[in-house]
Coordinates of C-alpha atoms in Angstrom, one line a residue:
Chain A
X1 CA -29.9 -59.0 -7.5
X2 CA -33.4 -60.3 -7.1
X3 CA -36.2 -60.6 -4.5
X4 CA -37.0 -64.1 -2.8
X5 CA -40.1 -64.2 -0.7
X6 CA -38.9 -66.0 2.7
X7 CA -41.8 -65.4 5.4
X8 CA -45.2 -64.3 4.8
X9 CA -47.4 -65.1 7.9
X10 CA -50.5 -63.1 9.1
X11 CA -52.6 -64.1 12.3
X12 CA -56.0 -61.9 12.7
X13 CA -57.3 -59.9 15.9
X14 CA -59.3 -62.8 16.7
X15 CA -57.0 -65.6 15.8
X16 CA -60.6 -67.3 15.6
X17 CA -61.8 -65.5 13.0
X18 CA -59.4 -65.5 10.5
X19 CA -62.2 -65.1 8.1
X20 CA -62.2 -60.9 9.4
X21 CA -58.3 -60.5 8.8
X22 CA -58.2 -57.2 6.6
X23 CA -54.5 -57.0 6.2
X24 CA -54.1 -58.3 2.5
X25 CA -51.1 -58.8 0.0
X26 CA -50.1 -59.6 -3.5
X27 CA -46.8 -60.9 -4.2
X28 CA -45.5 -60.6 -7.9
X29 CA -42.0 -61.8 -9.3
X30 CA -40.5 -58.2 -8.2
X31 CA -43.1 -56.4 -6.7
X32 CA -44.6 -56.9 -3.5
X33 CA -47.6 -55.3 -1.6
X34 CA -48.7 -55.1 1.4
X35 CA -52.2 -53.0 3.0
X36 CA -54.1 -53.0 6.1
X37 CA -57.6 -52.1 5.9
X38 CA -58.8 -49.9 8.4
X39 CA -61.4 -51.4 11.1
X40 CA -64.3 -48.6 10.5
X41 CA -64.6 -48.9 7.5
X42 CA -67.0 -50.5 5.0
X43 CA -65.3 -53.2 2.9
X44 CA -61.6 -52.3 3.7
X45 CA -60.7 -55.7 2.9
X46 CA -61.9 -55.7 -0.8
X47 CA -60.6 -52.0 -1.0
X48 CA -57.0 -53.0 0.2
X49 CA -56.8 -56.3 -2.3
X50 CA -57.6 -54.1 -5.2
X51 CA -54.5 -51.6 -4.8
X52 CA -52.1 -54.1 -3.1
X53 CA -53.1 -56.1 -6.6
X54 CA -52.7 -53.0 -8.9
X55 CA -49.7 -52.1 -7.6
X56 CA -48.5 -55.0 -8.5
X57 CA -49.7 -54.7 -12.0
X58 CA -48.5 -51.1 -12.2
X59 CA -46.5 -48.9 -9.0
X60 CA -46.7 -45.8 -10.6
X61 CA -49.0 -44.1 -7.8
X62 CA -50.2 -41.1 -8.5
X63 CA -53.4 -39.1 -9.3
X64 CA -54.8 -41.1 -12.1
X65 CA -53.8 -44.5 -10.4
X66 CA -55.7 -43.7 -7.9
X67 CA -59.0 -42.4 -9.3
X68 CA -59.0 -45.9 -11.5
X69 CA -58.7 -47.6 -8.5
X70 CA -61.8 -45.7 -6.9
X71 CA -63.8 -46.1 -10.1
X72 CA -63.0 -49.8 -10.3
X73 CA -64.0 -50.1 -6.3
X74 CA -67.3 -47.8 -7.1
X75 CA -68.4 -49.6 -9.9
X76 CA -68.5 -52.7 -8.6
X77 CA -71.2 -52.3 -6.1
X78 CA -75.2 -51.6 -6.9
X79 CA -75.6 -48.8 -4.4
X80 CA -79.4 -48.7 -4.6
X81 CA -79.9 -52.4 -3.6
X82 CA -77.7 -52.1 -0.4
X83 CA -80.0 -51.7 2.6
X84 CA -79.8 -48.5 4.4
X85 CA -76.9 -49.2 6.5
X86 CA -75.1 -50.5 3.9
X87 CA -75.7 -47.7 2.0
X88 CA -74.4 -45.4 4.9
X89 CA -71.3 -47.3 5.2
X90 CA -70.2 -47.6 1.9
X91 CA -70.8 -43.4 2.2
X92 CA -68.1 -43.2 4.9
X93 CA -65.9 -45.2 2.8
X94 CA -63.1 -47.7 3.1
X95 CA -59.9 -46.9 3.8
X96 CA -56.5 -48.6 3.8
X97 CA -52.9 -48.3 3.7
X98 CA -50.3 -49.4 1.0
X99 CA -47.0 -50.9 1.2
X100 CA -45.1 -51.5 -1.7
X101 CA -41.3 -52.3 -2.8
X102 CA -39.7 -53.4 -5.5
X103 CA -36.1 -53.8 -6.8
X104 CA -35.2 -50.9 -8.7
X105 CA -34.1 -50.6 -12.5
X106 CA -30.6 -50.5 -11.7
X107 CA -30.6 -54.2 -9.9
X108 CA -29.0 -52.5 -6.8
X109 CA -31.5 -50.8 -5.0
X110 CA -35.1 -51.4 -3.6
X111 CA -37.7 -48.5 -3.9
X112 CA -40.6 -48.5 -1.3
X113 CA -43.7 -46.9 -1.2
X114 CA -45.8 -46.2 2.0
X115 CA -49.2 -44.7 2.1
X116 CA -50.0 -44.9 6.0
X117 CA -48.4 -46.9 8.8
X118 CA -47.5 -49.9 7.3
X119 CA -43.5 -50.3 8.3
X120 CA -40.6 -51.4 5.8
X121 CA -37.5 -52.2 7.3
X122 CA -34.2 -52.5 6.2
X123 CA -32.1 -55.6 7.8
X124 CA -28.7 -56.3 7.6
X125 CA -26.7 -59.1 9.6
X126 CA -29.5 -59.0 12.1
X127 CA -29.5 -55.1 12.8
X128 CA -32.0 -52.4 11.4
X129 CA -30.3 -50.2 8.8
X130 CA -33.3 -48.3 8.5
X131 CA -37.6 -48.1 8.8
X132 CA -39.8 -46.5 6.9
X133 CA -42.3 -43.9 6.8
X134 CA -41.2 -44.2 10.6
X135 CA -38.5 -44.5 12.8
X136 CA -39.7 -44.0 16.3
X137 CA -42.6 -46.1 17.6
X138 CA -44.8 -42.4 19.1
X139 CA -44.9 -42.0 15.3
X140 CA -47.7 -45.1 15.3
X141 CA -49.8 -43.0 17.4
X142 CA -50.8 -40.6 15.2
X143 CA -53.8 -40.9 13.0
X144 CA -52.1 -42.0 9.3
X145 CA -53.1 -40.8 6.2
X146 CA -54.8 -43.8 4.1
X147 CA -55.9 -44.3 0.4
X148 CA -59.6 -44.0 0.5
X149 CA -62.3 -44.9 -1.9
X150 CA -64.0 -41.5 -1.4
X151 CA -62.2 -39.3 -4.0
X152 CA -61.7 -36.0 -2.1
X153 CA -60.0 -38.3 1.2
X154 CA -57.5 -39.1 -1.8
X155 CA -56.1 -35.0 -2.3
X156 CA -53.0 -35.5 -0.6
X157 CA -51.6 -37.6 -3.5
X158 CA -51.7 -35.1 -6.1
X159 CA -49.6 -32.8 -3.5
X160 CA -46.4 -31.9 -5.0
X161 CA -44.2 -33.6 -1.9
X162 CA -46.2 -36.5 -2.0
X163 CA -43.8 -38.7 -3.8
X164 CA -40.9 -37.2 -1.5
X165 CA -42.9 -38.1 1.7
X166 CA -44.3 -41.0 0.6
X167 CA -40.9 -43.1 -1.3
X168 CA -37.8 -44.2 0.0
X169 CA -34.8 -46.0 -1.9
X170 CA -32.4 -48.3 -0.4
X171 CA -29.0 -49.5 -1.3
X172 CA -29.3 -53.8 -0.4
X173 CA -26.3 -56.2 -0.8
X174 CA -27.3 -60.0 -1.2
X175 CA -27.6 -61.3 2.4
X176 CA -30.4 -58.5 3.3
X177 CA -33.4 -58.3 4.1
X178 CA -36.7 -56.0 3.9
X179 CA -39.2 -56.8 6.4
X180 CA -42.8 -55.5 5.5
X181 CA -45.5 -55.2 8.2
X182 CA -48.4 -54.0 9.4
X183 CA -48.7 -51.5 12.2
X184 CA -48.9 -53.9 15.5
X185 CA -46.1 -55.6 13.8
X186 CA -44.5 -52.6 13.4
X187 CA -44.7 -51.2 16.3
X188 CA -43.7 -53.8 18.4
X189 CA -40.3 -53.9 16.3
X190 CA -39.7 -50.1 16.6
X191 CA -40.6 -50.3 20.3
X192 CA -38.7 -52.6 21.7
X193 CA -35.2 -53.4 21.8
X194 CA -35.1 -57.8 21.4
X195 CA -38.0 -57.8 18.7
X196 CA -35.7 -57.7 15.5
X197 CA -34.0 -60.6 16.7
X198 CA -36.7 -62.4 18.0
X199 CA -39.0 -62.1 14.8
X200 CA -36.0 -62.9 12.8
X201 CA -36.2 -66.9 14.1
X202 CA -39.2 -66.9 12.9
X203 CA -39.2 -69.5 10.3
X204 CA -43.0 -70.7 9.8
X205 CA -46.6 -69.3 9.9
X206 CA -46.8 -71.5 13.1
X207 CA -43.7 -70.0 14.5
X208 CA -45.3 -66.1 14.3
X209 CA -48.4 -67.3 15.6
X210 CA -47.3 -68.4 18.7
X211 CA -45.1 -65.4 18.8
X212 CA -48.1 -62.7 18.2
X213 CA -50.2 -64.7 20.8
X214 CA -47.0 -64.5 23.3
X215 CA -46.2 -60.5 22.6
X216 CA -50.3 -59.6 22.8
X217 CA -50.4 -61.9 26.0
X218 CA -47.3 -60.0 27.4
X219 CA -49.1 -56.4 26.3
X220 CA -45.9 -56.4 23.8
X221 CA -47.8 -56.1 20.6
X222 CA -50.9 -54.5 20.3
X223 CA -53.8 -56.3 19.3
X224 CA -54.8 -55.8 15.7
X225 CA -54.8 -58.2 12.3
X226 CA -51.0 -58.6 12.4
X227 CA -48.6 -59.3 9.2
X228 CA -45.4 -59.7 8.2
X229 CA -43.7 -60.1 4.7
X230 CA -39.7 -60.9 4.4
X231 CA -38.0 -60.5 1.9
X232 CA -34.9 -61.6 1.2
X233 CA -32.3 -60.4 -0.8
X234 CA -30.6 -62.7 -3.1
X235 CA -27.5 -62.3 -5.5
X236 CA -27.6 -63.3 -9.2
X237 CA -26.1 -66.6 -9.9
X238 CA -23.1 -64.5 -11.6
X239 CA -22.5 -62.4 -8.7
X240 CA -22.6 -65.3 -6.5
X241 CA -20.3 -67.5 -8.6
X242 CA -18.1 -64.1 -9.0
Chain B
X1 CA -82.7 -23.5 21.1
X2 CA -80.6 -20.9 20.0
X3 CA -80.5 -19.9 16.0
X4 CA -83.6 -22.3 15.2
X5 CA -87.0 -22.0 14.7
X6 CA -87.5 -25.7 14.5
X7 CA -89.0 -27.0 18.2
X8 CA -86.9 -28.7 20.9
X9 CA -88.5 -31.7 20.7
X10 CA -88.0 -31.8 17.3
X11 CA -84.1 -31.2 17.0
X12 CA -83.8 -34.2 19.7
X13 CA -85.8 -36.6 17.8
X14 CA -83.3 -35.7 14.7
X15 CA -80.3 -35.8 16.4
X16 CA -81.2 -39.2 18.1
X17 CA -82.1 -40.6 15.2
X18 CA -78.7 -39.1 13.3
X19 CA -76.8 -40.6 16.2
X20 CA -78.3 -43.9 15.6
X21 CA -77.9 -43.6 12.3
X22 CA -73.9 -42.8 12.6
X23 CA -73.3 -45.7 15.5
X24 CA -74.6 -48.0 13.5
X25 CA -73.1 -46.9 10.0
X26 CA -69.4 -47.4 12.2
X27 CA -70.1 -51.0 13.0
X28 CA -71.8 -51.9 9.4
X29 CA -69.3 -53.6 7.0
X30 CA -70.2 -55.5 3.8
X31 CA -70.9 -58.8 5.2
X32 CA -73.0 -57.6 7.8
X33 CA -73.5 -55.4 11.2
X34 CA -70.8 -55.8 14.2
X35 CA -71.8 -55.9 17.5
X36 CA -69.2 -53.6 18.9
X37 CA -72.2 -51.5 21.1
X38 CA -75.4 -52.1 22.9
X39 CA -77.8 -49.3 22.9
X40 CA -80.2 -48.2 25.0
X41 CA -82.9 -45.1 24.7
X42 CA -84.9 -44.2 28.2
X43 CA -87.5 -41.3 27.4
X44 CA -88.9 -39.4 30.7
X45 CA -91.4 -37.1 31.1
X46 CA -95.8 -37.5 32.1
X47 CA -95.9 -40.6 31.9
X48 CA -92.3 -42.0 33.7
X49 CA -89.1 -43.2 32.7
X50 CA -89.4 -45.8 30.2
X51 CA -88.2 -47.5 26.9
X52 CA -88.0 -45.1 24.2
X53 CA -87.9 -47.6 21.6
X54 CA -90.7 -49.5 19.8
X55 CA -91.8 -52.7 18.8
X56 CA -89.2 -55.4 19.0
X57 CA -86.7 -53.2 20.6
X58 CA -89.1 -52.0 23.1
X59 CA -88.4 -55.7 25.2
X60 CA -85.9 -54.6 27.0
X61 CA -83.6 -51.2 27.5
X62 CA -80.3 -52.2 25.9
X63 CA -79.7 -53.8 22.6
X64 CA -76.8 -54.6 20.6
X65 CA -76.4 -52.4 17.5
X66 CA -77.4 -55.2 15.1
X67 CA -81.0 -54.9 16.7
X68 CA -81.0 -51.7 16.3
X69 CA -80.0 -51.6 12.5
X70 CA -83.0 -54.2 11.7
X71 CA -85.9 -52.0 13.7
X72 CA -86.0 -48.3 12.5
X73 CA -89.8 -47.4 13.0
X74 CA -89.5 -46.4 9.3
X75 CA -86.9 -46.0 6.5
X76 CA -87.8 -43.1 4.6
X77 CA -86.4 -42.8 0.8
X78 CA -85.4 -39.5 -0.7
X79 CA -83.9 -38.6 -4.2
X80 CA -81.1 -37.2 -5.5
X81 CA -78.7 -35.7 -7.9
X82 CA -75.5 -37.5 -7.9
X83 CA -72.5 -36.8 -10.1
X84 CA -72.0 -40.1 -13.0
X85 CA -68.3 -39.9 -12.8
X86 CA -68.5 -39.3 -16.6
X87 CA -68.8 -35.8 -16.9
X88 CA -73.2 -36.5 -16.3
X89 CA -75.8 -36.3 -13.5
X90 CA -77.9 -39.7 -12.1
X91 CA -81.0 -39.8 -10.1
X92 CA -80.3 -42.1 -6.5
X93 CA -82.6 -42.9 -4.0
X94 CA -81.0 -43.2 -0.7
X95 CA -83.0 -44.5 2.8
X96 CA -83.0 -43.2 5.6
X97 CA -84.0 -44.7 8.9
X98 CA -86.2 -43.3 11.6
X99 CA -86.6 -44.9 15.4
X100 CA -88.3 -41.5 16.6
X101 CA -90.6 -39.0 16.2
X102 CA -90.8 -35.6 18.4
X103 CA -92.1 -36.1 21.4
X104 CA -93.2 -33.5 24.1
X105 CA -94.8 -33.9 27.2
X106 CA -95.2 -32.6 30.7
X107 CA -92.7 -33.3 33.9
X108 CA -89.6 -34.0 34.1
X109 CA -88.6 -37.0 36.7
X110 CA -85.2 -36.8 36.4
X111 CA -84.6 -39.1 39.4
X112 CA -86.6 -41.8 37.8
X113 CA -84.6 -41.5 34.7
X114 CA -81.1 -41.5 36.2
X115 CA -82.3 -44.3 38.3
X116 CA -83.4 -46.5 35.6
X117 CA -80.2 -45.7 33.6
X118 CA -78.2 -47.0 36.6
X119 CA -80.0 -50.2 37.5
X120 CA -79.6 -51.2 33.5
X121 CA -75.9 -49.9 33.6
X122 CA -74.8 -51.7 36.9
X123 CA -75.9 -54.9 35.6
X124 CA -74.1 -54.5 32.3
X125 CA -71.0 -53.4 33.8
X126 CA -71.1 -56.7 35.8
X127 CA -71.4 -58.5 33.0
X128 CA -69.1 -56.9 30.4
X129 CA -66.2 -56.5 33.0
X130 CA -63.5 -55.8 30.0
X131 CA -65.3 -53.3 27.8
X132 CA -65.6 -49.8 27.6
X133 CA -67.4 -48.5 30.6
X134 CA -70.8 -47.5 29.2
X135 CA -71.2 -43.7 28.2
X136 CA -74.8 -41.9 29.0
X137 CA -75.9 -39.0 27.2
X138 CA -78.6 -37.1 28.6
X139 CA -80.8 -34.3 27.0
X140 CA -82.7 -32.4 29.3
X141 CA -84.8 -29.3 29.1
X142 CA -85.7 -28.5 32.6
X143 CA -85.6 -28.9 36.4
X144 CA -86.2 -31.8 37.6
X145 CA -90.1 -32.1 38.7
X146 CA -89.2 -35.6 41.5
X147 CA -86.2 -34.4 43.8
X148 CA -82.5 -33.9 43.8
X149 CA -81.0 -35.9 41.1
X150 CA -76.9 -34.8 41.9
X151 CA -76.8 -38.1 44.2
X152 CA -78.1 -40.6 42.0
X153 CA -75.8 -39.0 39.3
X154 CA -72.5 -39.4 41.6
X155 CA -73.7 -42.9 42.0
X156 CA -74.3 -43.6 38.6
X157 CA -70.7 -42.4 37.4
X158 CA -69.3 -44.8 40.3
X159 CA -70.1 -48.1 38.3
X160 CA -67.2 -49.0 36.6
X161 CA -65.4 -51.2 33.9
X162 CA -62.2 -52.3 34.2
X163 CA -61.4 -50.0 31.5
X164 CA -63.2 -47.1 33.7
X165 CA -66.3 -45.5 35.0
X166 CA -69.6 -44.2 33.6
X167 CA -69.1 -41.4 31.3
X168 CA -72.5 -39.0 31.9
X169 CA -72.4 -36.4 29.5
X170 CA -75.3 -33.8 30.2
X171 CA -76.7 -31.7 27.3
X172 CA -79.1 -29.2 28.8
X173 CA -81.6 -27.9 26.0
X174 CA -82.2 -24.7 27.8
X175 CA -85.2 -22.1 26.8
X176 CA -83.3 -19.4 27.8
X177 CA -81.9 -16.8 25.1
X178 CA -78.4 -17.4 27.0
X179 CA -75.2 -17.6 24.9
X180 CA -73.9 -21.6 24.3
X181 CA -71.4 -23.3 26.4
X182 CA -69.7 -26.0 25.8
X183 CA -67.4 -28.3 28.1
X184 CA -66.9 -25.4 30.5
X185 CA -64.3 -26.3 33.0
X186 CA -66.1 -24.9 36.5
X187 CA -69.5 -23.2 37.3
X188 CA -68.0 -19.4 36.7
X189 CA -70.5 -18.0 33.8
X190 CA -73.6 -20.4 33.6
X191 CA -76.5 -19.1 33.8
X192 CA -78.7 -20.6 36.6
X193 CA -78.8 -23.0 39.3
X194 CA -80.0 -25.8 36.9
X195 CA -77.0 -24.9 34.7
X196 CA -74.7 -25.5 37.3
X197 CA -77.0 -28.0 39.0
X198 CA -76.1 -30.2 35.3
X199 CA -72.4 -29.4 35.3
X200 CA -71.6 -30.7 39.0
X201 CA -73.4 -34.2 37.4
X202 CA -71.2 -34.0 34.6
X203 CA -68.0 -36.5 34.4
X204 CA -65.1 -34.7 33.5
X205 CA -63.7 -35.6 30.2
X206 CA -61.5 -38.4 29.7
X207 CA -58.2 -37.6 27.9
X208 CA -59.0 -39.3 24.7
X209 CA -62.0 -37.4 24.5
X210 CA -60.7 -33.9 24.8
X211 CA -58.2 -35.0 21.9
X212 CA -61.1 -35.4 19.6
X213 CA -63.1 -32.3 20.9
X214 CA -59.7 -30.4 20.5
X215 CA -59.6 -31.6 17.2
X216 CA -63.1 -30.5 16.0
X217 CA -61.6 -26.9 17.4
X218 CA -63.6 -26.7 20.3
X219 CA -61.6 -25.1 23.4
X220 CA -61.8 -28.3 26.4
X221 CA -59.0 -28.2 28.8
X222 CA -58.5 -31.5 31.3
X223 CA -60.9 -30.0 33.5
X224 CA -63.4 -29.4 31.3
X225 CA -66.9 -31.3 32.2
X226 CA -69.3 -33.5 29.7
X227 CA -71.7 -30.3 29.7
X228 CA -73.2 -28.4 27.0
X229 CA -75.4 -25.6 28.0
X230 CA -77.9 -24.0 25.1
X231 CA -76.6 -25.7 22.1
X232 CA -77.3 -25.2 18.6
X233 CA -78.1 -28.1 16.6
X234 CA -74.6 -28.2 15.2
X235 CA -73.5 -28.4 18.6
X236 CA -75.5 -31.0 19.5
X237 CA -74.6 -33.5 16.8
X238 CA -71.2 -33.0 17.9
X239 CA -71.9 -33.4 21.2
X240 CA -72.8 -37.1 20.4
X241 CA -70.3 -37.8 18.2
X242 CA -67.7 -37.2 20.9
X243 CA -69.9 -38.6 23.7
X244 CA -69.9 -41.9 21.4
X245 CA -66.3 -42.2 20.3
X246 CA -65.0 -45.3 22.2
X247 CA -61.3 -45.1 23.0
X248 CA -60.4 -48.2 20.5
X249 CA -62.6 -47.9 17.9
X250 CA -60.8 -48.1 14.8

């Protein structure tokens, strides 16, 4: 089996300022990332492009990964010529979370990865098989644990569960499909009962703006940088002539 | 001020300028300051209620945060050691901004103050119907030296945003060797008419504030009041970190 990118739409908070969207991707031939940059933080934007792009590179998260990734952020700024806000900021840090999947060694599987509240979700004939790291939509309400360019925010990775809490692996037949979005997104999918379907009509970037501008008018969806990735699951030309 | 030595006008200048410091670090990103709160600082004492803030800021009372970043009084630079990330230690120089410096002076026109807050506040809650309702912290040390202020408080908590009223949180700087209190939930246990005088002006706190004074360990209930009697300095900076926590700030 292989992974076709069908949908990838994103409309900010202020669908006028599109310019201050922090969700971010990277899509590869077989690896996909997603991340949302938290709001309060200094340069979440940059911070969540560099590991939604090193994840594609390499998904082997883990203690080293991540302390590159920090470096690489670190390194990259002069922290003596930033003014003294600046300076303070980049102090508190940037944070973001981290979405990843990929089709797994064996062809038949996907594996996903999810550092925060960033939601996978598992479709099949139009009905959720499964979401992940949450199920219910209270679970959005609790303050998630993001990847952090401050070093010692970063601890719980090296925690022996975190690979169990973190990683999930899905059996997918052709004909599915993995939706992953950010929290809004997310939410409003776990939440309420008509939102699978609806967002599954979704065809272009047009079509989910005018959506996220109904749901947020309606008090649906919240309003936050919304995104949505869909995958879709395709067969190999053998299977499908078999 | 219990356990310091350092003077109370001294500690307040600090943690103003520590609170400034931290609002403004939350709205800073890499291209540039957001506007997400206007701030205002009115000083009382000899001389009145007035602007506490100088030079360009000193125009008018409230100013959005970007102002605020671009007109410390000073930036002061101090070194340090930092680790290299290599195993070595560098030399940094980090700046640090100052807006005031201790001030101490007789009277204490409470009245004037509150009033002044209020006339600023009414008009910005008119004009900012959909925000956050404006939060005011206020330090005191003393009685206040030009009446009664309880009635211009309960006014001054009536204005209101859509999203809710005035949050006035009191922080009474007391010179009395008394043990702290924090958020108490009725008068039972403070110490003197002032005390409770300060609490009965206090809002209670909002839900979302208890949650994060819960979660820095402090003991709040739902009834407990925006009131901190005596602090320490610790105290104190926590005290305005929750007092400035907006309910969507991200």
């Amino acid at each position: 089996m292989r992974l076709r990118i069908d949908l990838v739409a994103s409309v900010a908070k202020d669908p006028k300022r599109a310019d201050l969207n922090e969700d971010t991707y990277s899509l590869g031939e077989a690896r996909f990332a997603l991340s949302d940059g938290a709001s309060e933080s200094y340069d979440s934007r940059t911070w969540a492009r560099l590991i939604t792009q090193a994840y594609e590179l390499d998904q082997g998260v883990g203690v080293p990964w991540v302390a590159d990734r920090v470096r690489a952020y670190l390194g990259s700024t002069d922290f003596e010529s930033l003014s003294w806000s600046k300076q303070a900021a980049f102090e508190r840090g940037s944070f973001a979370t981290l979405l990843g999947l990929e089709l797994a060694p064996n062809g038949r599987d996907v594996a996903v990865l999810a550092i925060g509240d960033s939601l996978a979700v598992h479709v099949r004939e139009g009905a959720m098989l499964d979401s992940f790291p949450f199920r219910h939509a209270e679970q959005f309400d609790a303050r998630p644990q993001l990847l952090s360019t401050l070093a010692a925010a970063n601890d719980f990775v090296g925690q022996p569960d975190f690979i169990t809490n973190s990683s999930i692996t899905w059996s997918v037949r052709p004909g599915d499909q993995i939706l992953l979005v950010t929290d809004a997104v997310g939410h409003w999918l776990l939440a309420c009962e008509e939102a699978l379907t609806t967002l599954g009509i979704v065809s272009t970037d047009e079509d989910f703006e005018r959506l996220v501008a109904d749901r947020r008018l309606d008090k649906e969806m919240r309003l936050d940088d919304s995104t949505v990735l869909r995958i879709a699951i395709d067969g190999d030309e053998s299977e499908q002539q078999a | 001020m219990a356990g310091s030595e350092r003077t109370k006008a001294q500690i307040v200048a600090d943690v103003l300028n520590k609170t400034l410091m931290q609002l403004v670090t939350r709205c800073a990103k890499a291209d540039g300051v957001r506007d997400y709160f206007d701030i205002g600082v009115i000083g009382y004492g000899g001389s009145g209620a007035r602007n506490a803030l100088a030079g360009s800021l000193s125009q008018q009372i409230l100013n959005p945060i970007s102002a605020i970043e671009s007109n410390p009084v000073r930036i002061e630079e101090r070194r340090r050691k930092i680790d290299d990330g290599a195993g070595g230690v560098v030399e940094q120089t980090v700046k640090f901004p100052v807006w005031f410096e201790p001030q101490s002076n007789g009277g204490t026109p409470m009245c004037a103050a509150i009033s002044k807050a209020a006339e600023e506040l009414a008009a910005w809650c008119d004009n900012h119907p959909n925000s956050y309702p404006p939060t005011v912290l206020h330090i005191t040390d003393g009685e206040s030296t030009d009446g009664s202020p309880e009635q211009l408080a309960d006014g001054l908590r009536q204005f209101q945003t859509n999203d809710g009223n005035i949050l006035l949180l009191n922080l009474h700087v007391s010179s009395l060797a008394a043990t702290p209190i924090s958020f108490p939930a009725n008068e039972t246990g403070l110490p003197d008419q002032y005390a409770k005088l300060l609490f009965r002006m206090s809002s209670p706190l909002p839900t979302h504030l208890v949650k994060v004074a819960q979660e820095k360990g402090r003991t709040v209930s739902n009834e407990s009041r925006g009131y901190v009697f005596n602090a320490d300095a610790a105290e104190i900076v926590d005290f305005f970190d929750i007092g400035t926590r907006p309910a969507q700030l991200r």
